[in-house]
mmCIF file of C-alpha atoms in Angstrom:
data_model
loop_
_atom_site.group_PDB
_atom_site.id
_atom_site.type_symbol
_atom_site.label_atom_id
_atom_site.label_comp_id
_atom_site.label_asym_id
_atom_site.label_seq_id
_atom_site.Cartn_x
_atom_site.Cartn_y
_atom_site.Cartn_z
ATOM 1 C CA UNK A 354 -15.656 1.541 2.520
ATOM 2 C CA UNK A 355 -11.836 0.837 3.281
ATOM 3 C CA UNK A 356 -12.924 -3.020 3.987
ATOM 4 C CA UNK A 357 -15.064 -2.819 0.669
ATOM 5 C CA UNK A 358 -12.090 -1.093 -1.392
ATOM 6 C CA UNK A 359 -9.574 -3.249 0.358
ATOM 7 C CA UNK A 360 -10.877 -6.928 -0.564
ATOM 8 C CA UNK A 361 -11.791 -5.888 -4.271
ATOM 9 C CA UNK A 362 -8.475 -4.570 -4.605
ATOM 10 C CA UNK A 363 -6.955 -8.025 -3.726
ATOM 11 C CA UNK A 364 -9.223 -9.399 -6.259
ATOM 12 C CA UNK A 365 -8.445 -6.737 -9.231
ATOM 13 C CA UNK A 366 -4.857 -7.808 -8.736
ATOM 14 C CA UNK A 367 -4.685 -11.294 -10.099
ATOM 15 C CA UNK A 368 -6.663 -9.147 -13.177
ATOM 16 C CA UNK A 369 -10.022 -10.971 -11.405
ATOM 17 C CA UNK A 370 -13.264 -9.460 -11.326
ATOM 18 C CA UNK A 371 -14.731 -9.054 -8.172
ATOM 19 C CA UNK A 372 -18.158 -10.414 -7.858
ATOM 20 C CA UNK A 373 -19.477 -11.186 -4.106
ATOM 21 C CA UNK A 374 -18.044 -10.433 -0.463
ATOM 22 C CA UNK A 375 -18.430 -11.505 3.267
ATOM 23 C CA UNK A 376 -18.982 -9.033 5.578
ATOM 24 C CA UNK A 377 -18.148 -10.076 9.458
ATOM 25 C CA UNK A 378 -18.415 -7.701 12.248
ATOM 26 C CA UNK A 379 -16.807 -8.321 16.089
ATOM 27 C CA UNK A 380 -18.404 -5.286 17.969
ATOM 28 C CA UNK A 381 -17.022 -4.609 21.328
ATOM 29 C CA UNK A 382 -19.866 -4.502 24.077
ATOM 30 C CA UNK A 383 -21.672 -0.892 24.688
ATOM 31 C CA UNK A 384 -20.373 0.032 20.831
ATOM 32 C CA UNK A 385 -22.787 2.926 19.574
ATOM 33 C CA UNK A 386 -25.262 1.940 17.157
ATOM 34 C CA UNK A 387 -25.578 5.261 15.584
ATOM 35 C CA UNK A 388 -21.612 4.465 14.522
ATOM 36 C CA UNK A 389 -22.462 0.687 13.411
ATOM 37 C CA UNK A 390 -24.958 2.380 10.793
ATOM 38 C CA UNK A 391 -22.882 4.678 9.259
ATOM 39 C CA UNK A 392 -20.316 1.600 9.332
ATOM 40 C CA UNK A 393 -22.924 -0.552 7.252
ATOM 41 C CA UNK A 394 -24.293 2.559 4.823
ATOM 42 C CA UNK A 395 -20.600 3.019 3.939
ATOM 43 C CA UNK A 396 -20.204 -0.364 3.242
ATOM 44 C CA UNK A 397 -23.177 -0.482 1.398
ATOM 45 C CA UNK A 398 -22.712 2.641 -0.733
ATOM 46 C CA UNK A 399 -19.027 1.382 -1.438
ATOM 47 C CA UNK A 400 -20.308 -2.045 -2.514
ATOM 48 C CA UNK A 401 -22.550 -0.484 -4.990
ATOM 49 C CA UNK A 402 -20.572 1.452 -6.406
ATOM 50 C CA UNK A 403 -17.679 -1.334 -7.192
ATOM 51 C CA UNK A 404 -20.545 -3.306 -8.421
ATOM 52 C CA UNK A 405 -20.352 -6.182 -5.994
ATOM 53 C CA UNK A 406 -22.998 -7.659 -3.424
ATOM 54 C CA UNK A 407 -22.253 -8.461 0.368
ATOM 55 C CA UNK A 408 -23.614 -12.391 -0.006
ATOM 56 C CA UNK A 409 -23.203 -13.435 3.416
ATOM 57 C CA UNK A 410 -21.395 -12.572 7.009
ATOM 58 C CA UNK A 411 -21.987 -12.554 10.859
ATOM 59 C CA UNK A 412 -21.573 -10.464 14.000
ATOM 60 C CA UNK A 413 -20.094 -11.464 17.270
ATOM 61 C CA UNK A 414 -20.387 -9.244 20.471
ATOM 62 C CA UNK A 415 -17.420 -9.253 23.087
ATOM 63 C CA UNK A 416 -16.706 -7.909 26.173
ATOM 64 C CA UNK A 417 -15.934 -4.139 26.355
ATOM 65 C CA UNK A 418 -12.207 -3.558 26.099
ATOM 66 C CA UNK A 419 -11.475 -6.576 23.426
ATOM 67 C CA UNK A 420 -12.271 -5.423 20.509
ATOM 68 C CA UNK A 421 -10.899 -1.458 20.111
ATOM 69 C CA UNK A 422 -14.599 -0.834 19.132
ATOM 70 C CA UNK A 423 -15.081 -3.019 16.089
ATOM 71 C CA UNK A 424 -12.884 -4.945 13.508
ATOM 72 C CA UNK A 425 -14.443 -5.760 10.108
ATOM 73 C CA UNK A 426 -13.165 -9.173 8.270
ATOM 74 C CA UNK A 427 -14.282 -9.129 4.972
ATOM 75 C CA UNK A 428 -13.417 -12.105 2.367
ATOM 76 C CA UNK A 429 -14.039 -11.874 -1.762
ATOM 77 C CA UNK A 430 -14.916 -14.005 -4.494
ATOM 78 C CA UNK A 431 -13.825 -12.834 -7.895
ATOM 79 C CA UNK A 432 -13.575 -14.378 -11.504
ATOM 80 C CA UNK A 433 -9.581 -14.286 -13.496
ATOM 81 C CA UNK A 434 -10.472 -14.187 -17.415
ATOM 82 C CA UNK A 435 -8.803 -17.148 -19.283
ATOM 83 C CA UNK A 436 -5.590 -17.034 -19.626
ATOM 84 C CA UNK A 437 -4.123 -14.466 -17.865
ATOM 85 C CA UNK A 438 -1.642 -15.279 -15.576
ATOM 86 C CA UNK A 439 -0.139 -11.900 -13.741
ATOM 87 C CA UNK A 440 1.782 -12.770 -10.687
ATOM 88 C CA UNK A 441 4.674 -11.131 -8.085
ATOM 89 C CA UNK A 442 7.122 -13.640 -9.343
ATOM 90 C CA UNK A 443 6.828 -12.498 -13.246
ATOM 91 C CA UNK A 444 8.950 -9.350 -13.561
ATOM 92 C CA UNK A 445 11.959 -9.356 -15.578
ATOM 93 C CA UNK A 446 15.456 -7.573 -16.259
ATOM 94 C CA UNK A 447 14.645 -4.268 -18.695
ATOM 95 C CA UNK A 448 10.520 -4.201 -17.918
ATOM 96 C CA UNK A 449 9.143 -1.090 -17.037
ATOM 97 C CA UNK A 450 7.248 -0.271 -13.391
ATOM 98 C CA UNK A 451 4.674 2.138 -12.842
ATOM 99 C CA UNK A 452 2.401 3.396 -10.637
ATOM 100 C CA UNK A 453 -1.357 4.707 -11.147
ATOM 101 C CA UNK A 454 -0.758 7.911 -9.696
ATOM 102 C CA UNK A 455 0.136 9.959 -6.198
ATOM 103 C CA UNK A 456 1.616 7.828 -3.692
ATOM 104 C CA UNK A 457 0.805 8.533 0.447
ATOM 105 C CA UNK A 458 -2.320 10.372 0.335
ATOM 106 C CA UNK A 459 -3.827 7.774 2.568
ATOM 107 C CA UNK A 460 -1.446 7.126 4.746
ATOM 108 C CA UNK A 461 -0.868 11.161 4.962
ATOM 109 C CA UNK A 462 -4.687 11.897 5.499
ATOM 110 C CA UNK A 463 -4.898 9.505 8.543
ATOM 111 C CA UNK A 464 -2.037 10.719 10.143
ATOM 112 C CA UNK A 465 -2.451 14.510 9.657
ATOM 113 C CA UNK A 466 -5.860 13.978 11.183
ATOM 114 C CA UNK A 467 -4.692 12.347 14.442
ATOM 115 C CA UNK A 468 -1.682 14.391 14.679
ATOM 116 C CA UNK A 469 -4.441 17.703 14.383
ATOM 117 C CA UNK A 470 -2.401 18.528 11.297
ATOM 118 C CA UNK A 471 -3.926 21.498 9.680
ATOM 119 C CA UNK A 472 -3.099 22.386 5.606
ATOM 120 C CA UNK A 473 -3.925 25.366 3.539
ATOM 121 C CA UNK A 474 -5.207 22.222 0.876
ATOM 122 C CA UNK A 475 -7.367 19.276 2.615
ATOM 123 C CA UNK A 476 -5.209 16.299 2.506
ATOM 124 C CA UNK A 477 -8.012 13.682 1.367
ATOM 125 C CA UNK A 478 -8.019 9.575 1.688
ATOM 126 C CA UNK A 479 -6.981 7.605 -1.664
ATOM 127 C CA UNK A 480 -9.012 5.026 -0.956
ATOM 128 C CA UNK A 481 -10.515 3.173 -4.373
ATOM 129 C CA UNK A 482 -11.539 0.331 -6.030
ATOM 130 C CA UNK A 483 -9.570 -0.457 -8.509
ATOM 131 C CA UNK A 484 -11.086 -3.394 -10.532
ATOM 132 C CA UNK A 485 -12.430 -0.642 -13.288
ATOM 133 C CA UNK A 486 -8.945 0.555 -13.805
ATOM 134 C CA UNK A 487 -7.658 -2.923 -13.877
ATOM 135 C CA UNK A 488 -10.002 -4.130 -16.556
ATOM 136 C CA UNK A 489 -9.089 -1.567 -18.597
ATOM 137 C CA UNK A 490 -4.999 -2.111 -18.584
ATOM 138 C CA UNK A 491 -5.427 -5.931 -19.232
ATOM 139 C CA UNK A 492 -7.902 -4.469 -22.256
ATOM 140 C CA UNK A 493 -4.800 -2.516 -23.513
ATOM 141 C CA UNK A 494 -2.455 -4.549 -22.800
ATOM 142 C CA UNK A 495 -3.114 -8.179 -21.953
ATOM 143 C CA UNK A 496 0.425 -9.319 -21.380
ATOM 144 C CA UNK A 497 1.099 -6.937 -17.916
ATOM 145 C CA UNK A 498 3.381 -9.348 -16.084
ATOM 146 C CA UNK A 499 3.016 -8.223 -11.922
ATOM 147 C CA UNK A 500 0.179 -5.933 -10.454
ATOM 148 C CA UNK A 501 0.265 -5.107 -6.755
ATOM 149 C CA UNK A 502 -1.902 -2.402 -4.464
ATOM 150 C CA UNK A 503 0.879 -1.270 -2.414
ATOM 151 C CA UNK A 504 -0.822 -0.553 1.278
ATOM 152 C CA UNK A 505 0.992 -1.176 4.233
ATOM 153 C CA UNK A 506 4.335 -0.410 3.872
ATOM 154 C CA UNK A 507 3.806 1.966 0.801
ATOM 155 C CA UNK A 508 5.612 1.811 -2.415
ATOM 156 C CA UNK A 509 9.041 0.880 -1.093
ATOM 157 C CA UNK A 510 7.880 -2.265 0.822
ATOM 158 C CA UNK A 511 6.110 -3.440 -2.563
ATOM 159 C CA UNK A 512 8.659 -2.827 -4.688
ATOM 160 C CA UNK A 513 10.965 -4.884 -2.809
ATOM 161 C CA UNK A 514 8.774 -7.664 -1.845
ATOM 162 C CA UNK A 515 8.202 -7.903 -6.336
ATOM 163 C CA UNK A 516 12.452 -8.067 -6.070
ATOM 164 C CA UNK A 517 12.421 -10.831 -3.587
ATOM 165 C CA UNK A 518 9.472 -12.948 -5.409
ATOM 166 C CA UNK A 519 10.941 -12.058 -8.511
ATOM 167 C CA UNK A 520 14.847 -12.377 -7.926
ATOM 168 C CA UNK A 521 15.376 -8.904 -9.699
ATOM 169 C CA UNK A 522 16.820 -5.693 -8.443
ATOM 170 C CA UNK A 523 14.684 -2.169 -10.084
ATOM 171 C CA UNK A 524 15.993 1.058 -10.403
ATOM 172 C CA UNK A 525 13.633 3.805 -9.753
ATOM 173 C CA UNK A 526 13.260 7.674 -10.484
ATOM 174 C CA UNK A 527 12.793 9.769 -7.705
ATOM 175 C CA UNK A 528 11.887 13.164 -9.930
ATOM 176 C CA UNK A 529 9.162 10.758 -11.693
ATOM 177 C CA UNK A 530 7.254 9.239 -8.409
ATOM 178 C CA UNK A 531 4.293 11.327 -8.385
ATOM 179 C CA UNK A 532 3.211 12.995 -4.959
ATOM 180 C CA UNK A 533 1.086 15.426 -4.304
ATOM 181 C CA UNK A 534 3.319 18.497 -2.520
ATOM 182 C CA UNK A 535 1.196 18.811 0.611
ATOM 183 C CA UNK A 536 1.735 15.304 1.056
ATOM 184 C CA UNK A 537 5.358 15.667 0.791
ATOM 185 C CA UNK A 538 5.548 18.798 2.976
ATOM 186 C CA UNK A 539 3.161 16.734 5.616
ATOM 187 C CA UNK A 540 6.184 13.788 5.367
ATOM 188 C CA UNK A 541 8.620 16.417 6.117
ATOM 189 C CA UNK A 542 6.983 17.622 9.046
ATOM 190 C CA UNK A 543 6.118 14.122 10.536
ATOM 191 C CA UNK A 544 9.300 12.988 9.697
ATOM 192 C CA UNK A 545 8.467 10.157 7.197
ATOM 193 C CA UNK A 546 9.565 8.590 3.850
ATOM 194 C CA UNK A 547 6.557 9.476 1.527
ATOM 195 C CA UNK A 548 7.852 5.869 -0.203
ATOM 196 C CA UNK A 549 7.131 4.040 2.944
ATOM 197 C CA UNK A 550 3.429 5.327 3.672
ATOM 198 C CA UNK A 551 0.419 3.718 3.074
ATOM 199 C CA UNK A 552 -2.044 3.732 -0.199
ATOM 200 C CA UNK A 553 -5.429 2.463 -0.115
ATOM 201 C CA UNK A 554 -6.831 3.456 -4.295
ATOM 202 C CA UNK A 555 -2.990 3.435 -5.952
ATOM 203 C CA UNK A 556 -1.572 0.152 -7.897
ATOM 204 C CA UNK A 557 1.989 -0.411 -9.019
ATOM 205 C CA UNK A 558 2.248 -2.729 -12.668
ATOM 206 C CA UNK A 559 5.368 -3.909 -14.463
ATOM 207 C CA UNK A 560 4.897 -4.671 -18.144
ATOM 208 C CA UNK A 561 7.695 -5.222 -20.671
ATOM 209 C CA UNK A 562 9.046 -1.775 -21.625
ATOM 210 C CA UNK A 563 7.766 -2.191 -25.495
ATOM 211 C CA UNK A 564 4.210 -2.254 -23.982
ATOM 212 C CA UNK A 565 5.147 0.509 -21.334
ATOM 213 C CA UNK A 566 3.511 3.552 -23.389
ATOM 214 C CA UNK A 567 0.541 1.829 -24.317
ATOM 215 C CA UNK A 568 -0.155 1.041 -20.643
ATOM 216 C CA UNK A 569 0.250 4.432 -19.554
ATOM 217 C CA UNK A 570 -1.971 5.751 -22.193
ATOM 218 C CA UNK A 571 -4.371 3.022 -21.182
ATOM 219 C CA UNK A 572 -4.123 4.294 -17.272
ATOM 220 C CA UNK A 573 -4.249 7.838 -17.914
ATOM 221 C CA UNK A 574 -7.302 7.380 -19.526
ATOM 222 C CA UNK A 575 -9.299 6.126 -16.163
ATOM 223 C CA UNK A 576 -10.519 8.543 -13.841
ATOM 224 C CA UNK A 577 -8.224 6.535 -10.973
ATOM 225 C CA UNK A 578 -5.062 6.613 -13.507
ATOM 226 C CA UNK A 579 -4.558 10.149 -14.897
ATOM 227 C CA UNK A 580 -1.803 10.489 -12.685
ATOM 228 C CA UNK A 581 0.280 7.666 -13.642
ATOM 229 C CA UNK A 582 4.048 7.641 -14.574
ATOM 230 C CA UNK A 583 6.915 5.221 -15.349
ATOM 231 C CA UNK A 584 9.037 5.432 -12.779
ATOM 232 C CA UNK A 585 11.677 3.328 -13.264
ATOM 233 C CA UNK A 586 12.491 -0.149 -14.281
ATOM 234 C CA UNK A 587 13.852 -3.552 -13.653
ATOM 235 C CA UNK A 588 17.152 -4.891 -13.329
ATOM 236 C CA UNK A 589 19.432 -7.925 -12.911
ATOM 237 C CA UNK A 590 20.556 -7.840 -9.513
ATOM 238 C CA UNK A 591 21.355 -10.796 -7.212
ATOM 239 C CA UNK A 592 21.270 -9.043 -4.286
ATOM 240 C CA UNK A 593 17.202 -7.865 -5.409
ATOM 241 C CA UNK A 594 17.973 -4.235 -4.203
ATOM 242 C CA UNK A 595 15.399 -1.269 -5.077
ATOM 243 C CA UNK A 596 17.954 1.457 -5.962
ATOM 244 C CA UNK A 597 16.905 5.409 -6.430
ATOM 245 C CA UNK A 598 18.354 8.025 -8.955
ATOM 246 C CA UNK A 599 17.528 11.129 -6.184
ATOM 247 C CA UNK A 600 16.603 14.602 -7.502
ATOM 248 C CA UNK A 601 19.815 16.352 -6.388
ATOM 249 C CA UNK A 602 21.939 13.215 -8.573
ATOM 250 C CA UNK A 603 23.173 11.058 -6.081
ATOM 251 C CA UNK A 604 21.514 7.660 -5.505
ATOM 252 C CA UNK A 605 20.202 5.445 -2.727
ATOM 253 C CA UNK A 606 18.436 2.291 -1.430
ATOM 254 C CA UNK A 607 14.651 1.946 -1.083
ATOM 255 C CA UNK A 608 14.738 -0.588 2.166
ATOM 256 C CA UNK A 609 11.482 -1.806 3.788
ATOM 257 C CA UNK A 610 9.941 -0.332 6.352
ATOM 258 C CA UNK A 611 10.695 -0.845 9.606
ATOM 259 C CA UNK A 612 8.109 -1.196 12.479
ATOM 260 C CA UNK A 613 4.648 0.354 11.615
ATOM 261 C CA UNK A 614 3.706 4.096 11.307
ATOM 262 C CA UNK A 615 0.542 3.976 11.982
ATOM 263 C CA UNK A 616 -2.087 1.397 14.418
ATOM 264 C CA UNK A 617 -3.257 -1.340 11.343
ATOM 265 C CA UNK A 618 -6.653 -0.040 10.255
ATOM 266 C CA UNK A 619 -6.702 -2.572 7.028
#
């Protein structure tokens, strides 16, 4: 599903509609069958329920050891309405940025299950597509100028990558980020930057700040948006820094992330 959710996501932010997908499989010699099929029924199940058909694909075997089990490569075709044009380079000084709703839960769940993490509330996967959601922000407001899913290297490494593309600084919130508090107490523990980890069904948009409330609205009205917030906004800055109002009122950088926190599974 991750593979599904991952390549309509790439789609949905352009503001395309995803239509058809590849599917290609390299299975490592002596992998189990009985874990191929519940591989391809997730797929499957995933692709019907973003309303897109797996078209085409193939499967290679190689030799045990050279594949960690299996990799999925999976490659989308998708249709942009007319006229919109939404890109990383398109934010501007005094637009507002805001995200869809809790940041890390993915990242979080994956971790806390490897690490035999154990919470009184089940930390669950994010994982989404988003191309519903997306459809219905460009409805409300056609004129959002930057969408992004922000995956590997969660929220912080997004953020900044829009500042480089865009040659903008932003100045962010930290009491308006939403995150769920198991998720933040899970952070704690493992000793992680709930801005850095990864999200696999959240999107981050920048619109100008008159069309800001009507976006939100627009968001919080999807199922996969009724946690979203405005959490900060864009500024001039040459030097294209993400800088943080914290909640005990001092301030501080967002940098990237450095190194990876967990083994790439997308």
């Amino acid at each position: 599903s991750l593979a599904v959710h991952g390549t309509v996501n790439d789609i949905a932010m352009s503001g395309g509609r995803p239509l058809h997908l590849s599917a290609s499989f390299v299975l490592e010699e002596g992998f189990p069958l009985r874990d191929l099929k519940r591989i391809v029924d997730s797929m499957a199940q995933a692709a019907r329920a973003a309303n897109v058909t797996i078209v085409t694909g193939d499967t290679k075997v190689v030799e045990r050891g050279k594949a960690d089990g299996v990799f999925i490569n999976t490659t989308g075709l998708g249709v942009v309405p007319s006229g919109l044009f939404i890109s990383g380079d398109a934010a501007r000084p005094g637009d507002a940025v805001l995200v869809s709703g809790t940041i890390g839960d993915h990242g979080v769940a994956v971790m806390a299950l490897r690490a035999g993490l154990e919470f009184e509330t089940t930390i669950a996967s994010d994982s989404a597509a988003l191309h519903g959601l997306v459809a219905q922000m460009v409805a409300a407001v056609p004129a959002i100028r930057v969408l992004r899913d922000p995956t590997r290297g969660g929220l912080a490494a997004t953020l900044n990558e829009i500042c480089h593309q865009s040659k903008v600084g932003m100045r962010l919130d930290e009491a308006f980020i939403p995150a769920k508090p198991e998720v933040l107490g899970a952070c704690e523990l493992l000793g992680l930057d709930v801005l850095n980890v990864a999200n696999e069904g959240k999107l981050v948009a920048i619109c100008k700040a008159s069309d800001a409330d009507s976006l939100l609205a627009a968001m919080r009205s999807h199922p996969l948006g009724r946690d979203a917030a405005i959490i900060g906004e864009v500024a001039a800055d040459p030097r294209r820094l993400v800088r943080m109002a914290t909640r005990v009122g001092g301030e501080r950088i967002v940098g990237w992330l450095a190194g990876e926190q967990l083994p790439r599974i997308c």
